Amino acid sequence: MARNPLENLGRYSVVLASHSPRRRELLSMMAIDFDIANNIEVDESYPDNMALEDVAGYLSYKKAYAYKKQMLPEQLLITADTTVILDKEILGKPATDEDAVEMLRKISGKTHKVVTGVTIVTTLRSVTFSVQSEVTFGDLTEEMIQYYVSRFHPTDKAGAYGVQEWIGAVGIKDISGSYYNVMGLPTHRLFQELLKF
């Protein structure tokens, strides 16, 4: 039987510090056995003068180090954060369905950036990286927006949409870069970094 290219991770107990079902699904697709970390509240503020493209990596780093003091020597922790950037503004998770509607109106017919930052940390080493994709939506009608928000309630998603959901299938015109990065985890880059551990 062929060996798993990530058999080097066998020396670790891999822990994902994320409650995103998308990130769980993607890490499972990579044939990695992992546990989910207990939830820790992390302050997600960032310096006002920070470049918006650097925010996701910075926040993934903050999340990792909130957990690091609890880590055991045999553990390898993965944290991630995804930001949606439109016209020099970060579109976070909408607080309400009404906020989601407003965000989707903003991104309709435009191209925005999706940046996912990832931190991998053990008690001996760590690495933080970010991957950027560009997503272009076609024009979204009010009917499309209302249908999506009322059916999917995307208040748990940055930018108020899931690329893998209905609005992604019918509304996204083009993606430049990694699809999985837009979904919440840049799997190719993550795989390359994990090979080094």
PDB file of C-alpha atoms in Angstrom:
ATOM      1  CA  MET A   1       0.000   0.000   0.000  1.00  0.00           C
ATOM      2  CA  ALA A   2       1.321   3.440  -0.935  1.00  0.00           C
ATOM      3  CA  ARG A   3       2.377   5.613   1.959  1.00  0.00           C
ATOM      4  CA  ASN A   4       0.721   8.913   2.843  1.00  0.00           C
ATOM      5  CA  PRO A   5       3.065  11.749   1.761  1.00  0.00           C
ATOM      6  CA  LEU A   6       2.328  13.374   5.127  1.00  0.00           C
ATOM      7  CA  GLU A   7       3.410  10.370   7.166  1.00  0.00           C
ATOM      8  CA  ASN A   8       5.893  12.722   8.866  1.00  0.00           C
ATOM      9  CA  LEU A   9       2.896  14.041  10.823  1.00  0.00           C
ATOM     10  CA  GLY A  10       2.570  10.647  12.499  1.00  0.00           C
ATOM     11  CA  ARG A  11       4.862  11.890  15.257  1.00  0.00           C
ATOM     12  CA  TYR A  12       2.322  14.597  16.133  1.00  0.00           C
ATOM     13  CA  SER A  13      -1.200  14.821  17.428  1.00  0.00           C
ATOM     14  CA  VAL A  14      -2.680  17.346  14.991  1.00  0.00           C
ATOM     15  CA  VAL A  15      -5.153  19.842  16.430  1.00  0.00           C
ATOM     16  CA  LEU A  16      -7.307  22.248  14.415  1.00  0.00           C
ATOM     17  CA  ALA A  17      -8.266  25.377  16.349  1.00  0.00           C
ATOM     18  CA  SER A  18     -11.290  26.237  14.227  1.00  0.00           C
ATOM     19  CA  HIS A  19     -14.967  25.471  14.447  1.00  0.00           C
ATOM     20  CA  SER A  20     -15.508  26.142  10.754  1.00  0.00           C
ATOM     21  CA  PRO A  21     -17.126  23.092   9.143  1.00  0.00           C
ATOM     22  CA  ARG A  22     -15.459  24.074   5.869  1.00  0.00           C
ATOM     23  CA  ARG A  23     -11.975  23.934   7.371  1.00  0.00           C
ATOM     24  CA  ARG A  24     -12.746  20.593   8.999  1.00  0.00           C
ATOM     25  CA  GLU A  25     -13.919  19.237   5.648  1.00  0.00           C
ATOM     26  CA  LEU A  26     -10.828  20.471   3.812  1.00  0.00           C
ATOM     27  CA  LEU A  27      -8.377  19.112   6.388  1.00  0.00           C
ATOM     28  CA  SER A  28     -10.176  15.760   6.205  1.00  0.00           C
ATOM     29  CA  MET A  29      -9.846  15.847   2.396  1.00  0.00           C
ATOM     30  CA  MET A  30      -6.073  16.078   2.917  1.00  0.00           C
ATOM     31  CA  ALA A  31      -6.176  12.689   4.734  1.00  0.00           C
ATOM     32  CA  ILE A  32      -4.981  14.224   8.000  1.00  0.00           C
ATOM     33  CA  ASP A  33      -6.219  12.813  11.294  1.00  0.00           C
ATOM     34  CA  PHE A  34      -6.956  15.664  13.673  1.00  0.00           C
ATOM     35  CA  ASP A  35      -8.831  16.738  16.763  1.00  0.00           C
ATOM     36  CA  ILE A  36     -10.687  20.000  17.343  1.00  0.00           C
ATOM     37  CA  ALA A  37      -9.300  22.349  19.993  1.00  0.00           C
ATOM     38  CA  ASN A  38     -11.496  23.619  22.785  1.00  0.00           C
ATOM     39  CA  ASN A  39     -12.775  27.080  21.955  1.00  0.00           C
ATOM     40  CA  ILE A  40     -10.770  30.024  23.289  1.00  0.00           C
ATOM     41  CA  GLU A  41     -12.000  33.578  22.797  1.00  0.00           C
ATOM     42  CA  VAL A  42      -9.340  35.599  20.981  1.00  0.00           C
ATOM     43  CA  ASP A  43      -9.269  39.369  20.551  1.00  0.00           C
ATOM     44  CA  GLU A  44      -9.479  39.863  16.785  1.00  0.00           C
ATOM     45  CA  SER A  45      -8.374  43.492  16.711  1.00  0.00           C
ATOM     46  CA  TYR A  46      -5.372  44.511  14.623  1.00  0.00           C
ATOM     47  CA  PRO A  47      -3.233  47.642  14.249  1.00  0.00           C
ATOM     48  CA  ASP A  48      -4.934  50.491  12.389  1.00  0.00           C
ATOM     49  CA  ASN A  49      -1.901  50.999  10.145  1.00  0.00           C
ATOM     50  CA  MET A  50      -1.626  47.341   9.111  1.00  0.00           C
ATOM     51  CA  ALA A  51      -2.009  46.534   5.409  1.00  0.00           C
ATOM     52  CA  LEU A  52      -5.377  44.821   4.961  1.00  0.00           C
ATOM     53  CA  GLU A  53      -3.723  41.916   3.120  1.00  0.00           C
ATOM     54  CA  ASP A  54      -1.670  41.194   6.287  1.00  0.00           C
ATOM     55  CA  VAL A  55      -4.617  41.031   8.690  1.00  0.00           C
ATOM     56  CA  ALA A  56      -5.553  37.372   8.106  1.00  0.00           C
ATOM     57  CA  GLY A  57      -2.028  36.139   8.820  1.00  0.00           C
ATOM     58  CA  TYR A  58      -1.764  38.380  11.883  1.00  0.00           C
ATOM     59  CA  LEU A  59      -5.040  37.048  13.296  1.00  0.00           C
ATOM     60  CA  SER A  60      -4.123  33.419  12.637  1.00  0.00           C
ATOM     61  CA  TYR A  61      -0.890  34.079  14.561  1.00  0.00           C
ATOM     62  CA  LYS A  62      -2.810  35.639  17.461  1.00  0.00           C
ATOM     63  CA  LYS A  63      -5.127  32.622  17.586  1.00  0.00           C
ATOM     64  CA  ALA A  64      -2.197  30.189  17.592  1.00  0.00           C
ATOM     65  CA  TYR A  65      -0.434  31.902  20.457  1.00  0.00           C
ATOM     66  CA  ALA A  66      -3.604  32.031  22.521  1.00  0.00           C
ATOM     67  CA  TYR A  67      -3.479  28.222  22.413  1.00  0.00           C
ATOM     68  CA  LYS A  68       0.282  27.701  22.570  1.00  0.00           C
ATOM     69  CA  LYS A  69       0.609  27.892  26.349  1.00  0.00           C
ATOM     70  CA  GLN A  70      -1.727  24.873  26.615  1.00  0.00           C
ATOM     71  CA  MET A  71       0.091  22.770  24.025  1.00  0.00           C
ATOM     72  CA  LEU A  72       1.866  19.504  24.693  1.00  0.00           C
ATOM     73  CA  PRO A  73       5.227  18.672  23.051  1.00  0.00           C
ATOM     74  CA  GLU A  74       3.638  16.067  20.768  1.00  0.00           C
ATOM     75  CA  GLN A  75       0.957  18.414  19.436  1.00  0.00           C
ATOM     76  CA  LEU A  76       0.882  20.331  16.157  1.00  0.00           C
ATOM     77  CA  LEU A  77      -1.683  23.123  16.050  1.00  0.00           C
ATOM     78  CA  ILE A  78      -3.250  24.700  12.955  1.00  0.00           C
ATOM     79  CA  THR A  79      -5.124  28.006  13.094  1.00  0.00           C
ATOM     80  CA  ALA A  80      -6.578  30.072  10.268  1.00  0.00           C
ATOM     81  CA  ASP A  81      -8.390  33.309   9.549  1.00  0.00           C
ATOM     82  CA  THR A  82     -10.039  34.489   6.334  1.00  0.00           C
ATOM     83  CA  THR A  83     -10.647  38.094   5.337  1.00  0.00           C
ATOM     84  CA  VAL A  84     -12.656  39.471   2.417  1.00  0.00           C
ATOM     85  CA  ILE A  85     -11.322  42.786   1.105  1.00  0.00           C
ATOM     86  CA  LEU A  86     -13.351  45.071  -1.161  1.00  0.00           C
ATOM     87  CA  ASP A  87     -12.273  48.585  -2.122  1.00  0.00           C
ATOM     88  CA  LYS A  88      -9.852  48.929   0.818  1.00  0.00           C
ATOM     89  CA  GLU A  89     -12.442  47.668   3.322  1.00  0.00           C
ATOM     90  CA  ILE A  90     -12.565  44.357   5.174  1.00  0.00           C
ATOM     91  CA  LEU A  91     -15.987  42.754   4.992  1.00  0.00           C
ATOM     92  CA  GLY A  92     -16.252  40.658   8.139  1.00  0.00           C
ATOM     93  CA  LYS A  93     -18.994  38.315   9.226  1.00  0.00           C
ATOM     94  CA  PRO A  94     -22.385  40.036   9.003  1.00  0.00           C
ATOM     95  CA  ALA A  95     -24.122  40.505  12.345  1.00  0.00           C
ATOM     96  CA  THR A  96     -27.601  39.989  10.881  1.00  0.00           C
ATOM     97  CA  ASP A  97     -29.306  38.844   7.692  1.00  0.00           C
ATOM     98  CA  GLU A  98     -29.828  42.522   6.851  1.00  0.00           C
ATOM     99  CA  ASP A  99     -26.067  43.097   7.077  1.00  0.00           C
ATOM    100  CA  ALA A 100     -25.523  40.088   4.804  1.00  0.00           C
ATOM    101  CA  VAL A 101     -27.864  41.572   2.213  1.00  0.00           C
ATOM    102  CA  GLU A 102     -25.928  44.863   2.279  1.00  0.00           C
ATOM    103  CA  MET A 103     -22.574  43.066   1.857  1.00  0.00           C
ATOM    104  CA  LEU A 104     -23.834  41.068  -1.113  1.00  0.00           C
ATOM    105  CA  ARG A 105     -25.107  44.260  -2.722  1.00  0.00           C
ATOM    106  CA  LYS A 106     -21.590  45.692  -2.306  1.00  0.00           C
ATOM    107  CA  ILE A 107     -19.782  42.756  -3.913  1.00  0.00           C
ATOM    108  CA  SER A 108     -22.286  42.361  -6.768  1.00  0.00           C
ATOM    109  CA  GLY A 109     -20.611  42.906 -10.130  1.00  0.00           C
ATOM    110  CA  LYS A 110     -17.193  43.525  -8.561  1.00  0.00           C
ATOM    111  CA  THR A 111     -13.893  41.769  -7.890  1.00  0.00           C
ATOM    112  CA  HIS A 112     -12.710  41.361  -4.314  1.00  0.00           C
ATOM    113  CA  LYS A 113      -9.770  39.699  -2.584  1.00  0.00           C
ATOM    114  CA  VAL A 114      -9.996  36.736  -0.241  1.00  0.00           C
ATOM    115  CA  VAL A 115      -6.959  36.271   2.002  1.00  0.00           C
ATOM    116  CA  THR A 116      -6.590  33.280   4.294  1.00  0.00           C
ATOM    117  CA  GLY A 117      -3.823  33.340   6.868  1.00  0.00           C
ATOM    118  CA  VAL A 118      -2.630  30.103   8.448  1.00  0.00           C
ATOM    119  CA  THR A 119      -0.328  29.438  11.388  1.00  0.00           C
ATOM    120  CA  ILE A 120       1.188  26.033  12.112  1.00  0.00           C
ATOM    121  CA  VAL A 121       2.819  25.734  15.518  1.00  0.00           C
ATOM    122  CA  THR A 122       4.488  23.144  17.723  1.00  0.00           C
ATOM    123  CA  THR A 123       6.288  23.779  20.992  1.00  0.00           C
ATOM    124  CA  LEU A 124       9.547  24.048  19.009  1.00  0.00           C
ATOM    125  CA  ARG A 125       8.680  25.951  15.838  1.00  0.00           C
ATOM    126  CA  SER A 126       6.016  27.873  13.991  1.00  0.00           C
ATOM    127  CA  VAL A 127       5.256  29.249  10.559  1.00  0.00           C
ATOM    128  CA  THR A 128       2.659  31.775   9.418  1.00  0.00           C
ATOM    129  CA  PHE A 129       1.686  32.384   5.801  1.00  0.00           C
ATOM    130  CA  SER A 130      -1.127  33.933   3.779  1.00  0.00           C
ATOM    131  CA  VAL A 131      -2.622  33.033   0.418  1.00  0.00           C
ATOM    132  CA  GLN A 132      -4.632  35.450  -1.702  1.00  0.00           C
ATOM    133  CA  SER A 133      -7.333  34.766  -4.296  1.00  0.00           C
ATOM    134  CA  GLU A 134      -9.488  37.131  -6.328  1.00  0.00           C
ATOM    135  CA  VAL A 135     -13.211  36.502  -6.746  1.00  0.00           C
ATOM    136  CA  THR A 136     -15.409  38.232  -9.315  1.00  0.00           C
ATOM    137  CA  PHE A 137     -19.171  38.167  -8.895  1.00  0.00           C
ATOM    138  CA  GLY A 138     -21.541  38.775 -11.753  1.00  0.00           C
ATOM    139  CA  ASP A 139     -24.407  41.153 -11.158  1.00  0.00           C
ATOM    140  CA  LEU A 140     -26.591  39.804  -8.369  1.00  0.00           C
ATOM    141  CA  THR A 141     -30.265  40.690  -8.587  1.00  0.00           C
ATOM    142  CA  GLU A 142     -32.138  41.635  -5.453  1.00  0.00           C
ATOM    143  CA  GLU A 143     -34.142  38.437  -5.861  1.00  0.00           C
ATOM    144  CA  MET A 144     -30.954  36.335  -5.877  1.00  0.00           C
ATOM    145  CA  ILE A 145     -29.587  38.089  -2.803  1.00  0.00           C
ATOM    146  CA  GLN A 146     -32.800  37.796  -0.814  1.00  0.00           C
ATOM    147  CA  TYR A 147     -33.233  34.137  -1.769  1.00  0.00           C
ATOM    148  CA  TYR A 148     -29.697  33.231  -0.725  1.00  0.00           C
ATOM    149  CA  VAL A 149     -29.735  35.104   2.579  1.00  0.00           C
ATOM    150  CA  SER A 150     -33.194  33.858   3.586  1.00  0.00           C
ATOM    151  CA  ARG A 151     -32.282  30.266   2.808  1.00  0.00           C
ATOM    152  CA  PHE A 152     -28.627  30.057   3.940  1.00  0.00           C
ATOM    153  CA  HIS A 153     -28.311  32.812   6.610  1.00  0.00           C
ATOM    154  CA  PRO A 154     -24.585  33.382   5.931  1.00  0.00           C
ATOM    155  CA  THR A 155     -23.856  35.270   9.155  1.00  0.00           C
ATOM    156  CA  ASP A 156     -20.985  32.869   9.962  1.00  0.00           C
ATOM    157  CA  LYS A 157     -19.070  33.713   6.774  1.00  0.00           C
ATOM    158  CA  ALA A 158     -16.716  36.575   6.011  1.00  0.00           C
ATOM    159  CA  GLY A 159     -18.151  38.619   3.162  1.00  0.00           C
ATOM    160  CA  ALA A 160     -21.589  37.041   3.691  1.00  0.00           C
ATOM    161  CA  TYR A 161     -21.181  34.163   1.272  1.00  0.00           C
ATOM    162  CA  GLY A 162     -19.884  30.618   0.953  1.00  0.00           C
ATOM    163  CA  VAL A 163     -18.178  29.835  -2.341  1.00  0.00           C
ATOM    164  CA  GLN A 164     -19.403  26.234  -2.059  1.00  0.00           C
ATOM    165  CA  GLU A 165     -23.049  27.276  -1.616  1.00  0.00           C
ATOM    166  CA  TRP A 166     -25.809  28.301  -4.037  1.00  0.00           C
ATOM    167  CA  ILE A 167     -24.632  31.885  -4.393  1.00  0.00           C
ATOM    168  CA  GLY A 168     -21.160  30.685  -5.352  1.00  0.00           C
ATOM    169  CA  ALA A 169     -22.503  28.316  -7.976  1.00  0.00           C
ATOM    170  CA  VAL A 170     -24.781  30.857  -9.669  1.00  0.00           C
ATOM    171  CA  GLY A 171     -23.161  34.182  -8.812  1.00  0.00           C
ATOM    172  CA  ILE A 172     -19.386  33.808  -9.102  1.00  0.00           C
ATOM    173  CA  LYS A 173     -18.134  34.648 -12.570  1.00  0.00           C
ATOM    174  CA  ASP A 174     -14.414  34.038 -12.051  1.00  0.00           C
ATOM    175  CA  ILE A 175     -11.856  32.986  -9.442  1.00  0.00           C
ATOM    176  CA  SER A 176      -8.172  33.779  -9.804  1.00  0.00           C
ATOM    177  CA  GLY A 177      -6.175  31.659  -7.396  1.00  0.00           C
ATOM    178  CA  SER A 178      -7.100  28.804  -5.090  1.00  0.00           C
ATOM    179  CA  TYR A 179     -10.783  27.843  -4.816  1.00  0.00           C
ATOM    180  CA  TYR A 180     -10.092  26.117  -1.499  1.00  0.00           C
ATOM    181  CA  ASN A 181      -8.482  29.300  -0.194  1.00  0.00           C
ATOM    182  CA  VAL A 182     -11.784  31.097  -0.808  1.00  0.00           C
ATOM    183  CA  MET A 183     -13.549  28.244   0.989  1.00  0.00           C
ATOM    184  CA  GLY A 184     -11.356  28.881   4.032  1.00  0.00           C
ATOM    185  CA  LEU A 185      -8.114  26.895   3.823  1.00  0.00           C
ATOM    186  CA  PRO A 186      -5.333  27.133   1.202  1.00  0.00           C
ATOM    187  CA  THR A 187      -4.822  23.370   1.020  1.00  0.00           C
ATOM    188  CA  HIS A 188      -1.970  23.280  -1.504  1.00  0.00           C
ATOM    189  CA  ARG A 189       0.222  25.708   0.438  1.00  0.00           C
ATOM    190  CA  LEU A 190      -0.735  24.069   3.732  1.00  0.00           C
ATOM    191  CA  PHE A 191       0.328  20.676   2.367  1.00  0.00           C
ATOM    192  CA  GLN A 192       3.692  22.077   1.262  1.00  0.00           C
ATOM    193  CA  GLU A 193       4.320  23.619   4.684  1.00  0.00           C
ATOM    194  CA  LEU A 194       3.290  20.490   6.594  1.00  0.00           C
ATOM    195  CA  LEU A 195       5.809  18.428   4.618  1.00  0.00           C
ATOM    196  CA  LYS A 196       8.539  20.464   6.367  1.00  0.00           C
ATOM    197  CA  PHE A 197       7.460  19.456   9.890  1.00  0.00           C
TER     198      PHE A 197
END
